[in-house]
Coordinates of C-alpha atoms in Angstrom, one line a residue:
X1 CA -158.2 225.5 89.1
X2 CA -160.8 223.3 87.0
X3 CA -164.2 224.1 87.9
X4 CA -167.2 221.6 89.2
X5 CA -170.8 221.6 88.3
X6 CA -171.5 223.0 91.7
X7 CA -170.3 226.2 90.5
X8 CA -172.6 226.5 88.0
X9 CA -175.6 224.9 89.4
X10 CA -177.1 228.5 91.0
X11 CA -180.0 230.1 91.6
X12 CA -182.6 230.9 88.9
X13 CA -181.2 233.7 86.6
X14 CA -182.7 235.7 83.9
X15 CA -184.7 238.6 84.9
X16 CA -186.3 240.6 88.0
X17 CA -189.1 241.9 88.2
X18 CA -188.4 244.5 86.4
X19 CA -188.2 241.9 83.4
X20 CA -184.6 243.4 83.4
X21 CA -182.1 240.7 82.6
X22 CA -179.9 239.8 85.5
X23 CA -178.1 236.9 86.3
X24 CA -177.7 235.6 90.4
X25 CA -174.7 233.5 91.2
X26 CA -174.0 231.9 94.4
X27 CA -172.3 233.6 96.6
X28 CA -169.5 231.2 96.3
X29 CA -169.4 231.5 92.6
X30 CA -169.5 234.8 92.6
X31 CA -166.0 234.7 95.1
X32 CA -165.0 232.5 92.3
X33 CA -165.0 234.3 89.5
X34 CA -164.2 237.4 91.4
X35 CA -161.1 235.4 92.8
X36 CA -160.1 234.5 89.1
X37 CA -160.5 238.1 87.4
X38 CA -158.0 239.3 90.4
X39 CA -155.7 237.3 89.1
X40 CA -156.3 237.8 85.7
X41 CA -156.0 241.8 86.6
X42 CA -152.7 240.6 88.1
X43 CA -151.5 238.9 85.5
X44 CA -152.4 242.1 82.8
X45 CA -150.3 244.7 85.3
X46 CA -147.7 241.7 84.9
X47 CA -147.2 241.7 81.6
X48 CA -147.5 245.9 81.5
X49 CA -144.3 245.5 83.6
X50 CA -142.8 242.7 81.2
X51 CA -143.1 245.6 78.7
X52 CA -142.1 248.7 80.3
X53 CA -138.9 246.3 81.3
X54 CA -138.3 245.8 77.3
X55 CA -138.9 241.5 78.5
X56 CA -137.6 239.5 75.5
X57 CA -141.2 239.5 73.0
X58 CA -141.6 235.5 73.4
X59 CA -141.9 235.5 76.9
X60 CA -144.5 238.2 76.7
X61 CA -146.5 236.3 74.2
X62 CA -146.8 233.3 76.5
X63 CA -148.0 235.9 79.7
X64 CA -150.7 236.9 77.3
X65 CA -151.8 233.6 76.1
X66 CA -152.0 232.3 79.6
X67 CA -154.1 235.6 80.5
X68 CA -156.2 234.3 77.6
X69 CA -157.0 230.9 79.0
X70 CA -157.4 232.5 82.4
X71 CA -160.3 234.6 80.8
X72 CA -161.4 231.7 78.7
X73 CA -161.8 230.2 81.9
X74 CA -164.2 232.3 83.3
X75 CA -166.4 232.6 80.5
X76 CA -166.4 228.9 80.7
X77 CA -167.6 229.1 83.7
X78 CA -170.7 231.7 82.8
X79 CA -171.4 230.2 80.0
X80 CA -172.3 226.6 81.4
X81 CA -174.2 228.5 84.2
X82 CA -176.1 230.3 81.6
X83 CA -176.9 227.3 79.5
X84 CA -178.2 225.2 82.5
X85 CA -180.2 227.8 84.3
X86 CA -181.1 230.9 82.2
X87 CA -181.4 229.1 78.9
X88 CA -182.9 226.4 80.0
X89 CA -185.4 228.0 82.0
X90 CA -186.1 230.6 79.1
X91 CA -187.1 227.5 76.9
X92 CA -189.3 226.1 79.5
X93 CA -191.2 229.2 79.4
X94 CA -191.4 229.2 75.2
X95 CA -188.9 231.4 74.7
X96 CA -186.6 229.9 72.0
X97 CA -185.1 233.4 71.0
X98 CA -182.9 232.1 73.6
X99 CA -181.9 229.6 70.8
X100 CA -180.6 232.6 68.8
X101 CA -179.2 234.7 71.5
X102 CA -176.4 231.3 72.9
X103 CA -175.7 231.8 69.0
X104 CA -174.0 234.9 69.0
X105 CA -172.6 234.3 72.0
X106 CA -170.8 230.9 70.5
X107 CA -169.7 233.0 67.7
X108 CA -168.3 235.7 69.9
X109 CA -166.0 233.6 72.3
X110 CA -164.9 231.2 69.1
X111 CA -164.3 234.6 66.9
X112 CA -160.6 235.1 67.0

């Protein structure tokens, strides 16, 4: 499932009142992601079984790595959301720490 720029295209995000940091998906992105990460839980219980069963090693291997792109997938997903609304709106208001923050995050999805 590829997703759309609908999906990502939500309501404002960053923080409540509380100037707590919070992000607010559509509902529909929300079901979404929630929709992936149940299969993504799926797929983890999956290859727990593969191994209790003593499955062949290469055959687990490729169950994990499509578990990876399943996860890579979602933080895909809430990484372009958080790019076009909470970092963007962050440097409207003259916050470029932002700048900083999207940094570290880069390094930690790339960091393998």
């Amino acid at each position: 499932m590829s997703f759309n720029e609908e999906e990502v295209l939500d309501e404002s995000c960053c923080t409540t009142a509380a100037n707590q940091r919070k992000s607010h998906h559509s509902t529909q992105t929300k079901k979404n992601l929630i929709t992936r990460l149940n299969r993504i839980e799926g797929q983890i219980r999956g290859i727990k079984g593969l191994i209790e069963k003593d499955t062949y090693c290469d055959d687990v291997i490729h169950q994990i790595a499509s578990t990876q792109s399943a996860l890579n997938s979602v933080a895909k997903i809430l990484f372009e959301g958080h790019l076009k609304s909470c970092v963007v709106e962050r440097i409207q208001e003259g916050d470029l720490e932002v700048i900083d923050e999207v940094l570290v995050t880069i390094q930690k999805l790339i960091k393998k």
